[in-house]
XYZ file of C-alpha atoms in Angstrom:
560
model
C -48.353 -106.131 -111.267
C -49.745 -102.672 -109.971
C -53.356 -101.928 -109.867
C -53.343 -99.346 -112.510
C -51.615 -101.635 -114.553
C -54.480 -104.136 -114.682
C -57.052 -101.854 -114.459
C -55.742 -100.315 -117.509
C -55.690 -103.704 -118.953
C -59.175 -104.259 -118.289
C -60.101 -100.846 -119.887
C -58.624 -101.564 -122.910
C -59.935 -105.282 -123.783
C -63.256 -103.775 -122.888
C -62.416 -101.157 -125.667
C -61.090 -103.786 -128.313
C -63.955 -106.515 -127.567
C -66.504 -103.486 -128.774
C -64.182 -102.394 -131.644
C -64.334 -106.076 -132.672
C -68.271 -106.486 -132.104
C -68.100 -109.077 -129.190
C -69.968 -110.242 -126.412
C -71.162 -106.841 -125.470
C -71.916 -108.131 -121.698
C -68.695 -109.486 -121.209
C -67.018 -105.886 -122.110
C -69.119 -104.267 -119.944
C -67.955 -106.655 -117.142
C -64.188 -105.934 -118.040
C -64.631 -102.284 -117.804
C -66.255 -102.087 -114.627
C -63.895 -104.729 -113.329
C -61.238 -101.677 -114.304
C -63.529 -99.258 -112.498
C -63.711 -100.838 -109.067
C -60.305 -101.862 -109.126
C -58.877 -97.955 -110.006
C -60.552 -97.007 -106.769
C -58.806 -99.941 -104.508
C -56.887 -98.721 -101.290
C -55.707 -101.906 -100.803
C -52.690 -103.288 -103.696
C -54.189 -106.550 -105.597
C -50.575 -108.358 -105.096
C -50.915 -108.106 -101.455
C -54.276 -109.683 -101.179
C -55.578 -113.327 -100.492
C -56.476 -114.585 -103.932
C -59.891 -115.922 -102.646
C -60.473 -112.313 -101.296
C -60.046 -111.249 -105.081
C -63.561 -112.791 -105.991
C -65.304 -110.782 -103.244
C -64.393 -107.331 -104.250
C -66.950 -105.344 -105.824
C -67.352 -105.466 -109.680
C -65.174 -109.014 -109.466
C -66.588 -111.944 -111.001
C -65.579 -115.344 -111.337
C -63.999 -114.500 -115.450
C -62.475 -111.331 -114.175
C -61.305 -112.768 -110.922
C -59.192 -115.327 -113.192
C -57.661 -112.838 -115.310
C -56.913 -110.697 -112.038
C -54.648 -113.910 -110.731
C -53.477 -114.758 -114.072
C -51.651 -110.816 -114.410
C -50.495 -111.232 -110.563
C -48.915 -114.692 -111.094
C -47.680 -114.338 -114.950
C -47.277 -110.749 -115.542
C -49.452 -111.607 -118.689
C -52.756 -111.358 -120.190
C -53.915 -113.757 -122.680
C -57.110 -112.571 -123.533
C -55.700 -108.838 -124.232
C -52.725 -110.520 -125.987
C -54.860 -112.146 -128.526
C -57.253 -109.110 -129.162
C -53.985 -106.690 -129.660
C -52.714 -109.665 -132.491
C -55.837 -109.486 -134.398
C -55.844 -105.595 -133.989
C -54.085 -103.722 -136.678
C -51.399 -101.536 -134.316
C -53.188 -98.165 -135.821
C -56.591 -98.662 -134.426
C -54.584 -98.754 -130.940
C -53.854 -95.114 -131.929
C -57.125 -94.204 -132.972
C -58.285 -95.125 -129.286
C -56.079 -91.699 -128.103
C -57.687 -89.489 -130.597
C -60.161 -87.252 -128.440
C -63.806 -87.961 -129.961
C -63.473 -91.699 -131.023
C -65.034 -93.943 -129.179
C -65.001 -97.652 -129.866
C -68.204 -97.794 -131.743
C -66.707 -94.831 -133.829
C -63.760 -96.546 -134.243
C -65.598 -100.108 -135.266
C -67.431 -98.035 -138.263
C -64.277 -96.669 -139.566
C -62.171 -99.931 -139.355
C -65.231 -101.608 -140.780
C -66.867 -99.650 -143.043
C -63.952 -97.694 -144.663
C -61.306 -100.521 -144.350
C -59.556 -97.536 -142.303
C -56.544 -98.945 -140.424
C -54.605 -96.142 -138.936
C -54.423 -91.995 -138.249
C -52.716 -91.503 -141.535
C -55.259 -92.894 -143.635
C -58.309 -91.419 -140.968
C -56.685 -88.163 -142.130
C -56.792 -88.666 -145.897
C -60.260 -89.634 -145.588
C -61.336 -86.939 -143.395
C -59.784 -84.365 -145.857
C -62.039 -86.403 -148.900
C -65.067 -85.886 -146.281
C -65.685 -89.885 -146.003
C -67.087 -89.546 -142.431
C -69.453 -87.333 -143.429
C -71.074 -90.349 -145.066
C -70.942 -92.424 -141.906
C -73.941 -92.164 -139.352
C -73.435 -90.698 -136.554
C -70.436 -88.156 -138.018
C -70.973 -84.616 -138.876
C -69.046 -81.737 -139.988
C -68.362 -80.794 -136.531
C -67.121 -84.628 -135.601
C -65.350 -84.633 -138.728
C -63.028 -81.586 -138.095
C -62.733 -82.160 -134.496
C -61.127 -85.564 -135.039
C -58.841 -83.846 -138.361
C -57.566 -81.396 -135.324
C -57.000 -84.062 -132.904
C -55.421 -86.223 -135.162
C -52.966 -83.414 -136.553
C -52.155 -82.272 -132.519
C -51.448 -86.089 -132.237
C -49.187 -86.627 -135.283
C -47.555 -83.507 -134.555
C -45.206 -84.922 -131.921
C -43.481 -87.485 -134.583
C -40.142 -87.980 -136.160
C -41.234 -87.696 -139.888
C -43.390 -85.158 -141.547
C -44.923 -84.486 -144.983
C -43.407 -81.369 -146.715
C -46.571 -79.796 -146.850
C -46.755 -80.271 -143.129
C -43.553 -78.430 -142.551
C -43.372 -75.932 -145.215
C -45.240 -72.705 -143.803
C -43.179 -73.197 -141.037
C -40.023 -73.841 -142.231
C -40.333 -70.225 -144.170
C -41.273 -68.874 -140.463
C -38.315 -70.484 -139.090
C -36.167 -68.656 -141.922
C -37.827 -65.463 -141.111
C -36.656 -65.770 -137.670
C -33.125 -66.848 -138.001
C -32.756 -63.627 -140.393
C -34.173 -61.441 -137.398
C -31.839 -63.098 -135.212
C -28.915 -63.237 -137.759
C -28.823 -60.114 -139.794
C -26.823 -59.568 -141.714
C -25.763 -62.318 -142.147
C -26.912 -64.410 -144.907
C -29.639 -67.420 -144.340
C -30.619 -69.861 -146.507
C -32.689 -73.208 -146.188
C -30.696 -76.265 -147.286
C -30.936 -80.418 -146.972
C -33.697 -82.182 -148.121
C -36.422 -79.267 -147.568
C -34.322 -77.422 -150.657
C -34.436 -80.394 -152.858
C -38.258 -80.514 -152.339
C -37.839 -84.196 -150.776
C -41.626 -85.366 -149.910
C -41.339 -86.255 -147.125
C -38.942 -84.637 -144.127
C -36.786 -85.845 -141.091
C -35.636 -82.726 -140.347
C -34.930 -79.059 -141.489
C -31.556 -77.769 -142.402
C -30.648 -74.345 -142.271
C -27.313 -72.636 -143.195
C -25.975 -69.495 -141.510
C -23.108 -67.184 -142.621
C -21.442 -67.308 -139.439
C -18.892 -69.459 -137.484
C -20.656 -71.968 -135.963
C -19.358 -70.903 -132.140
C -21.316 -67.390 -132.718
C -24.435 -69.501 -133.875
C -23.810 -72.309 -130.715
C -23.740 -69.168 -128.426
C -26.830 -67.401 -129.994
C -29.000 -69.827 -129.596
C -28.257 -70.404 -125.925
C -30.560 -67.659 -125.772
C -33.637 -68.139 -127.849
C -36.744 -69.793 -125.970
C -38.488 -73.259 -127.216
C -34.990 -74.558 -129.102
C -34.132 -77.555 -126.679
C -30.351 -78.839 -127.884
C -29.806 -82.336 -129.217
C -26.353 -82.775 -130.312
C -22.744 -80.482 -131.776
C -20.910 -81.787 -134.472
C -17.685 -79.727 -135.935
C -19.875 -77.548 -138.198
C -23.634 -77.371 -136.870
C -26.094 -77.655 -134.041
C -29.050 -80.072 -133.809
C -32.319 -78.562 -132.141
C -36.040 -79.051 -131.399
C -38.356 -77.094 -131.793
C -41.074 -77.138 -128.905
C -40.471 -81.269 -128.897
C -41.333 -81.157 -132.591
C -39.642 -81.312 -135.418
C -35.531 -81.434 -134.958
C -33.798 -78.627 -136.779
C -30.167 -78.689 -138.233
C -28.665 -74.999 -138.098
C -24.868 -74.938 -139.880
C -22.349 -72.004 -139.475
C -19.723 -71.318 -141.972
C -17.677 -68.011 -142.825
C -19.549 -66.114 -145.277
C -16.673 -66.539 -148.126
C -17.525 -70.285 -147.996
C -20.858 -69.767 -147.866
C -21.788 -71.102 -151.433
C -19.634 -73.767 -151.105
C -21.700 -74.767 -147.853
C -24.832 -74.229 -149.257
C -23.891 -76.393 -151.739
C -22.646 -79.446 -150.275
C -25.700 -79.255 -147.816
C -27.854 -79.445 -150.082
C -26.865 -81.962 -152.753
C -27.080 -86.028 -151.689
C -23.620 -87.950 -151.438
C -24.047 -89.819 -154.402
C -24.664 -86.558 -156.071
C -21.895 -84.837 -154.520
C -19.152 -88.066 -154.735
C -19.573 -88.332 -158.349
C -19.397 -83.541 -159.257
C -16.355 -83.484 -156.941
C -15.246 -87.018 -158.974
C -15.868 -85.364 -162.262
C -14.832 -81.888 -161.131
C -11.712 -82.638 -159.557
C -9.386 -79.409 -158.780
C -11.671 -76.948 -160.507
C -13.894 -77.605 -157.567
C -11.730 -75.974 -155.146
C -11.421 -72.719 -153.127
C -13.882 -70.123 -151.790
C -16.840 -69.316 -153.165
C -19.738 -66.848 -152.555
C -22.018 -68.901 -154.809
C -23.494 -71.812 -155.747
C -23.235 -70.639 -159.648
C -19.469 -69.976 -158.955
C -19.343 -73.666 -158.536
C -20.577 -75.256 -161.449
C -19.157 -72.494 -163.495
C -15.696 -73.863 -162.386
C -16.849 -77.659 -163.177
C -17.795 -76.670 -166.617
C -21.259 -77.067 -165.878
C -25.046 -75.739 -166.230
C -26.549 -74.679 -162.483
C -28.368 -78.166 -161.945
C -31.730 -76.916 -159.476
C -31.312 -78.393 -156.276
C -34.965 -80.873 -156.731
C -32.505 -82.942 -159.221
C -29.504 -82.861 -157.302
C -29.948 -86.908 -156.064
C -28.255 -89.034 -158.353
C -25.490 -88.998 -160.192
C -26.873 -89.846 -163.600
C -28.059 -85.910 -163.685
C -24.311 -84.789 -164.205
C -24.225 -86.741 -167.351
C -27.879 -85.076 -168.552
C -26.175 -81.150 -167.593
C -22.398 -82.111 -169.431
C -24.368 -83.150 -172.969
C -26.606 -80.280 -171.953
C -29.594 -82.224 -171.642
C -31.110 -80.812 -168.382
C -34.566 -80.673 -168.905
C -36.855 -77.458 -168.321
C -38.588 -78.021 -165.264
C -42.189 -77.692 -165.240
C -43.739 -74.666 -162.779
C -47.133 -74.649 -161.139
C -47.809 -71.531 -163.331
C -47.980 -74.525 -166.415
C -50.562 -75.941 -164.927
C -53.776 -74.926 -167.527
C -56.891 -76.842 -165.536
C -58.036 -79.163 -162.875
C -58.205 -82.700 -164.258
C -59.185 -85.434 -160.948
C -61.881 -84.135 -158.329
C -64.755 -84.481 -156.747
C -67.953 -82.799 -155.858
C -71.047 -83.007 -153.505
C -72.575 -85.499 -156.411
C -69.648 -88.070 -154.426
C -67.467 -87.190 -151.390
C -66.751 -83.477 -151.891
C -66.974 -80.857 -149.821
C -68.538 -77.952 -152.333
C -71.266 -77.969 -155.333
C -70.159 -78.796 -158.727
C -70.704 -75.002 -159.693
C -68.203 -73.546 -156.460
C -65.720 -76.004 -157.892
C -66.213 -74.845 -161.652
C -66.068 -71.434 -160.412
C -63.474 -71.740 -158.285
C -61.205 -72.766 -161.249
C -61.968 -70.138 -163.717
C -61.475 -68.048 -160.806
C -57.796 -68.843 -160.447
C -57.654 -68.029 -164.875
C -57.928 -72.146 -165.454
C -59.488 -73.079 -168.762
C -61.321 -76.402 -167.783
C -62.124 -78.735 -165.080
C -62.245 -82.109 -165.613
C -64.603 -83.657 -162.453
C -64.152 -87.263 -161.618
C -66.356 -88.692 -159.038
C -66.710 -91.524 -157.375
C -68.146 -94.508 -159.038
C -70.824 -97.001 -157.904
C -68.631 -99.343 -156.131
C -67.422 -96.532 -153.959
C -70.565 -96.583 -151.750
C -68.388 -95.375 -149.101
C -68.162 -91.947 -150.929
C -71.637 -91.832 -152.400
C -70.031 -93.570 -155.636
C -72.818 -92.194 -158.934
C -75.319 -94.894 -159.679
C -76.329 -94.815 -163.582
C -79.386 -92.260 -162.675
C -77.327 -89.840 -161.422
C -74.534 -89.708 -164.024
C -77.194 -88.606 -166.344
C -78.511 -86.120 -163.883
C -74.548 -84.689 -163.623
C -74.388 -84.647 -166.814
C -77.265 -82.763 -167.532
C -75.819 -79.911 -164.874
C -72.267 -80.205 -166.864
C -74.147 -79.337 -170.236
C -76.034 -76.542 -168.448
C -72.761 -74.914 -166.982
C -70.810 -75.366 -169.939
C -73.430 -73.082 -171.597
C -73.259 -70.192 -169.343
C -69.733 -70.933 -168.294
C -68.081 -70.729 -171.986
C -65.506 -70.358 -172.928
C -64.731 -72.806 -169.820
C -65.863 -76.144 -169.824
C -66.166 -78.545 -167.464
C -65.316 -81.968 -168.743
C -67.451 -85.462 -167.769
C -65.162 -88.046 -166.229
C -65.431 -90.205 -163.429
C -62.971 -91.992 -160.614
C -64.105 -95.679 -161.886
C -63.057 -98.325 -159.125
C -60.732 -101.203 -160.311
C -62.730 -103.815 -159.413
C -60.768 -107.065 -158.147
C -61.017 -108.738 -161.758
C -59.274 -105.633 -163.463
C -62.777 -104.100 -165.050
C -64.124 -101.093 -164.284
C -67.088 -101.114 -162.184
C -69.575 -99.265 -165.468
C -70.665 -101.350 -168.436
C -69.083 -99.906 -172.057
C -72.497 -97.973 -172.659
C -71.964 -95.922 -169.550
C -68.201 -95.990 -169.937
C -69.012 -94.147 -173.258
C -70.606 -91.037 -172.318
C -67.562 -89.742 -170.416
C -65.044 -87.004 -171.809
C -62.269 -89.302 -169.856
C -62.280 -91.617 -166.770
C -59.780 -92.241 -164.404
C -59.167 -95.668 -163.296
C -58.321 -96.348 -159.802
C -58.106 -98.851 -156.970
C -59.663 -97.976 -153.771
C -60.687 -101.218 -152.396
C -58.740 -104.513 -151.308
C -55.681 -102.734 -151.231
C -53.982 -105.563 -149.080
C -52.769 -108.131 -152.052
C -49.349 -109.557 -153.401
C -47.842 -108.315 -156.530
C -48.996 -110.591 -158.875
C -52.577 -109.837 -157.794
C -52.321 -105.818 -158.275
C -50.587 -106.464 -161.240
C -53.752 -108.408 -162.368
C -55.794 -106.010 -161.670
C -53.652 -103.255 -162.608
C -52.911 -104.171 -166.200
C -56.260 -105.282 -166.854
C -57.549 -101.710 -166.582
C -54.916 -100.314 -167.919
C -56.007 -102.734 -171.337
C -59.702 -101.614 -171.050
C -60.026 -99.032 -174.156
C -62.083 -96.640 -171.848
C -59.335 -95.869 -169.044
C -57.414 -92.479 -170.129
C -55.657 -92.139 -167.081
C -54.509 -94.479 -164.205
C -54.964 -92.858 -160.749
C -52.384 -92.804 -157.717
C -50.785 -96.091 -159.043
C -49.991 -97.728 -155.932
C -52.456 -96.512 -153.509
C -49.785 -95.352 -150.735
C -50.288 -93.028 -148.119
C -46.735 -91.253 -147.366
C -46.197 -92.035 -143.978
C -49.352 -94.266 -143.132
C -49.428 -96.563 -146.143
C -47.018 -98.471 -148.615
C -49.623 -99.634 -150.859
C -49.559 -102.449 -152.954
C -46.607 -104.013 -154.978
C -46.370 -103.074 -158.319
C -43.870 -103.907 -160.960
C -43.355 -100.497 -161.840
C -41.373 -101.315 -165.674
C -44.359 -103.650 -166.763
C -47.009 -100.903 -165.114
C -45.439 -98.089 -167.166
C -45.021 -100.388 -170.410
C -48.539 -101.072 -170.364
C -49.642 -97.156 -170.215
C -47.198 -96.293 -173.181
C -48.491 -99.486 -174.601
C -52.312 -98.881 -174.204
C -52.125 -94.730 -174.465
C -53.209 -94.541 -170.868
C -51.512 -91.299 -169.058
C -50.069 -91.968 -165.689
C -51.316 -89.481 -162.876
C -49.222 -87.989 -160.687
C -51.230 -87.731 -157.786
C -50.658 -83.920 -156.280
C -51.921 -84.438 -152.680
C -49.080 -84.351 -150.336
C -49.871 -87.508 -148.446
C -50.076 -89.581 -152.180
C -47.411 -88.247 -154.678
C -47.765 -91.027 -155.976
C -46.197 -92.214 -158.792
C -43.203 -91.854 -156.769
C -41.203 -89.128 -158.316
C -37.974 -92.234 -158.538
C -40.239 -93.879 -161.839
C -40.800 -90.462 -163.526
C -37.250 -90.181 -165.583
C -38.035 -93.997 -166.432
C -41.685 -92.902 -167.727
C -40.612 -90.417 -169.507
C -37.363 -92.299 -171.293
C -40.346 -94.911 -172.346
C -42.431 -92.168 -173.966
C -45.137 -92.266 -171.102
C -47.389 -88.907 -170.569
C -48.399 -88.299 -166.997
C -51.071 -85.700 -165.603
C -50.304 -83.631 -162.293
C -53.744 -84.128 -160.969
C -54.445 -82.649 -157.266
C -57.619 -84.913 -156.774
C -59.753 -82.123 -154.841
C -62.106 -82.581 -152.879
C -62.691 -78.991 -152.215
C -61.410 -75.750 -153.674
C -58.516 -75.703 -151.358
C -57.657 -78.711 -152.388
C -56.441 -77.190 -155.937
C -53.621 -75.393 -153.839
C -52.007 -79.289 -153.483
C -51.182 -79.050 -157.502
C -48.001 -76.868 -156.161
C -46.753 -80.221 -154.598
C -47.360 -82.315 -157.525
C -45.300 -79.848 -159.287
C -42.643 -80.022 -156.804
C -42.332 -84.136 -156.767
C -42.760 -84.020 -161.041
C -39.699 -81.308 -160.817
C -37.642 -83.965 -158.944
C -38.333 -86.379 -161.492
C -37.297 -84.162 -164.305
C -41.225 -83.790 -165.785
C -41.591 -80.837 -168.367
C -44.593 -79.096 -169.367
C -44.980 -80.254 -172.443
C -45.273 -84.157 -171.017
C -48.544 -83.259 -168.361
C -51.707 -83.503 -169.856
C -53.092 -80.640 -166.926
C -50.386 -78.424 -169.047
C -52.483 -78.746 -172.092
C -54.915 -75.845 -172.673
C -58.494 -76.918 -173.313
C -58.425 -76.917 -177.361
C -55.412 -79.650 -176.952
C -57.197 -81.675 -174.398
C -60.075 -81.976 -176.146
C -58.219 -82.847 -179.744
C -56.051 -85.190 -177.522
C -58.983 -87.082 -176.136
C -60.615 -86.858 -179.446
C -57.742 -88.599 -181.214
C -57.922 -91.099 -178.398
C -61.181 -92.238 -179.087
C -60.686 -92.434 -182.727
C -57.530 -94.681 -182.339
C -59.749 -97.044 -179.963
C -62.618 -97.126 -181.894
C -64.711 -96.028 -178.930
């Protein structure tokens, strides 16, 4: 073994023994050990092994581990720090601006395990409420973590979007005129991406040869009918060529799935054939209503469009108010007013803030005082605010027993709360399910937040029996969110045709934690179109009079 290697060994079991809180001296020895040996002339293999314990910065503990690497190749004390270290905090050690002792508070304090979920909580401002983090930390590591995560396989299609319509913008430059479209997964507004398909009316030698020439496209692979690129070593790009008179044709089997396409072209048989300019053309020849390409998955949607059944997709423009977020009185960035005003702003009839209860300490969770005092502003901009209104919710933990973490008396003076889990999130089904449908029971939950707690791309979340979970809303009148930020979406948009079959209502709910964050509704309404979800189904459709009659009528049936 090389010197850098067990230098660099050294280094990081110094790194992990402070992450973990050890023996403090001992790290220091480690990492000093790793100092002196960085600057050795001489190679540690080719020295005396009683010579090792007079070198500089060598003691007797270190010494040992030096002979240990040079005879086994091995480390055991590294090994058994890197086995009780989750694998993310190893990437948190190459974000620029974390430190061990950094790292230690997150992984401690916030139960934060890798980037992903560092990201999600620097976007809800949780290390502002960490000592030793400010603004300026806070958005330094939210860059650094972004450059990092940049250079991945898999993105979010928030992540991708702006420049996937740059990317289009450029291939018509380039390509004009011939036609361009955007196809794969991107068109049917899949959340998350593996890589961006693009079709171009053109033989696909005269788009091979083209591209030969534009800078920052490195060339992966040829098949028959398209290229495979990366973009400056990002994300990989699929570019297909096709003679414009089978352009629709292309466009359209690009963009559908295979079990989509198997069972039109089953059902369709020969009035599927020959050219045609169109996508329209196409289903006109099946017999068929022009299915949107967010639905085109599964088969079972070709049954829905024959008995003309295809539902009308809700838009972001059917979105009537803000119900989930959070202000300074928690872990938002902006005032309670800016938010208010922010919404009425964009012609939205209500807000509906939700912030963090007690048990969130974390994010400055409201203590029983400070409801009041909230409540008290709420009253005071309703009045000037009118005909907007703000209504009084709260984010209420799910504590591990199922109850919410606010005796009925306080439970009571809220408009609507949102039940959610944000702690313990590492349990078996049957313990979520516990928890789950115990909160779902309590007559004060109106809505259940991001059901599963995942993290697209960071975080599974728990197990959930999805069937029983959606029962039990239907069951209990409890709306199931639809969590709009990119990195939730979550329920998955899969269980939304079930929800809906079962007579479930679900709320597209963006869970801001600043104005910007209302712009994330627009993906909730993208992953709720997938799923079939109409307008008339999402309680943030409703305009204020029918909230307030539909929470009204809530209470009444609950006796609350």
């Amino acid at each position: 073994m090389e010197n850098y290697s067990i230098a660099d060994n050294f280094a990081l079991l110094a790194k992990l023994m402070d992450i973990h809180g050890d023996n403090s001296f001992k790290a220091k020895s480690f990492a000093n050990a790793a100092f002196q040996i960085e600057k050795l002339t001489m190679p540690l293999q080719e020295t005396p092994h009683e010579a090792i314990f007079r070198i500089k910065g060598i003691g007797e503990s270190t010494g040992k581990s030096v002979i240990e690497m040079l005879q086994t190749g091995r480390f055991a004390a590294l090994e058994d720090y890197l086995q009780k270290t989750p694998p993310g905090i190893l990437d948190m050690m190459r974000i620029k601006g974390l430190g061990p002792k950094k790292i230690a508070t997150i992984w401690k304090e916030l139960e934060i395990e890798n980037l992903g979920e560092l990201l999600y909580a620097c976007n809800e401002n949780r290390l502002l409420l960490l000592k030793g983090f400010g603004q300026k930390t806070q958005d330094g590591i939210k860059q650094a973590i972004e450059f990092f995560l940049s250079n991945r396989e898999r993105f979010l299609y928030a992540e991708v979007e702006a420049f996937a319509a740059e990317l289009e913008t450029l291939l018509r430059e380039r390509f004009s005129p011939a036609p361009i479209a955007i196809t794969g997964a991107f068109r049917r507004q899949q959340p998350v991406i593996d890589e961006l398909e693009f079709l171009i009316g053109l033989p696909v030698d005269a788009v091979s040869e083209s591209f030969h020439t534009m800078e920052a496209f490195t060339r992966l692979d040829n098949t028959d009918d398209s290229i495979l690129l990366q973009f400056r070593g990002q994300i990989k790009i699929r570019v297909y060529g096709v003679e414009p008179a089978h352009f629709g044709e292309k466009l359209f089997t690009t963009t559908g799935t295979e079990a989509f396409l198997d069972a039109f072209f089953q059902r369709a048989g020969a009035h599927a054939g020959g050219s045609a300019g169109d996508e329209e053309t196409i289903f006109q020849r099946a017999n068929l209503p022009f299915i949107p390409p967010a639905l085109r998955e599964k088969a079972d949607i070709l049954e829905q469009a024959a008995a003309g059944a295809l539902p009308t997709l809700i838009q972001p423009e059917d979105i009537r108010g803000i119900i989930h977020s959070h202000s300074q009185w928690s872990d938002g960035l902006q005032s309670l007013e800016e938010m208010a005003l922010a919404a009425k702003d964009r012609g939205l009839e209500y807000l509906v803030i939700s912030d963090h209860s007690r048990s969130a300490f974390y994010a400055n969770g409201l203590q029983p005082d400070r409801i009041i005092a909230q409540h008290a502003q709420i009253d005071e901009l309703n009045a000037r605010l009118a005909p907007f209104k703000i209504f009084k919710s709260i984010e209420a933990d799910i504590l591990n027993d199922g109850s919410l973490d606010y005796p009925d008396e306080i439970l009571r003076s809220f408009d609507l709360v949102i039940a959610s889990v944000h702690s313990n999130l590492k349990m078996p089904e049957e313990k979520a399910m516990t928890r789950l449908l115990a909160a779902i029971a309590n007559p004060y939950t109106t809505i259940l937040g991001h059901m599963t707690g995942r993290l697209l791309l960071s975080r599974n979340g728990y197990p959930v029996n999805h069937p029983a979970i959606i029962d039990a809303c239907v069951a209990n009148n409890v709306v199931i969110e639809l969590n709009a930020h990119p990195r939730r979406l979550d329920i998955d948009w899969e269980w939304i045709a079930h929800a809906l079959e079962k007579g479930a209502m679900l709320s597209i709910d963006p869970d801001a934690h600043s104005v910007a964050g209302y712009n994330d509704i627009r993906y909730g309404v993208l992953a709720a179109q997938k799923g079939g979800l109409t307008a008339a189904r999402n309680l943030s459709s409703y305009t204020r009079a029918e909230l307030e009659s539909f929470l009204l009528a809530r209470k009444q049936t609950k006796g609350i």
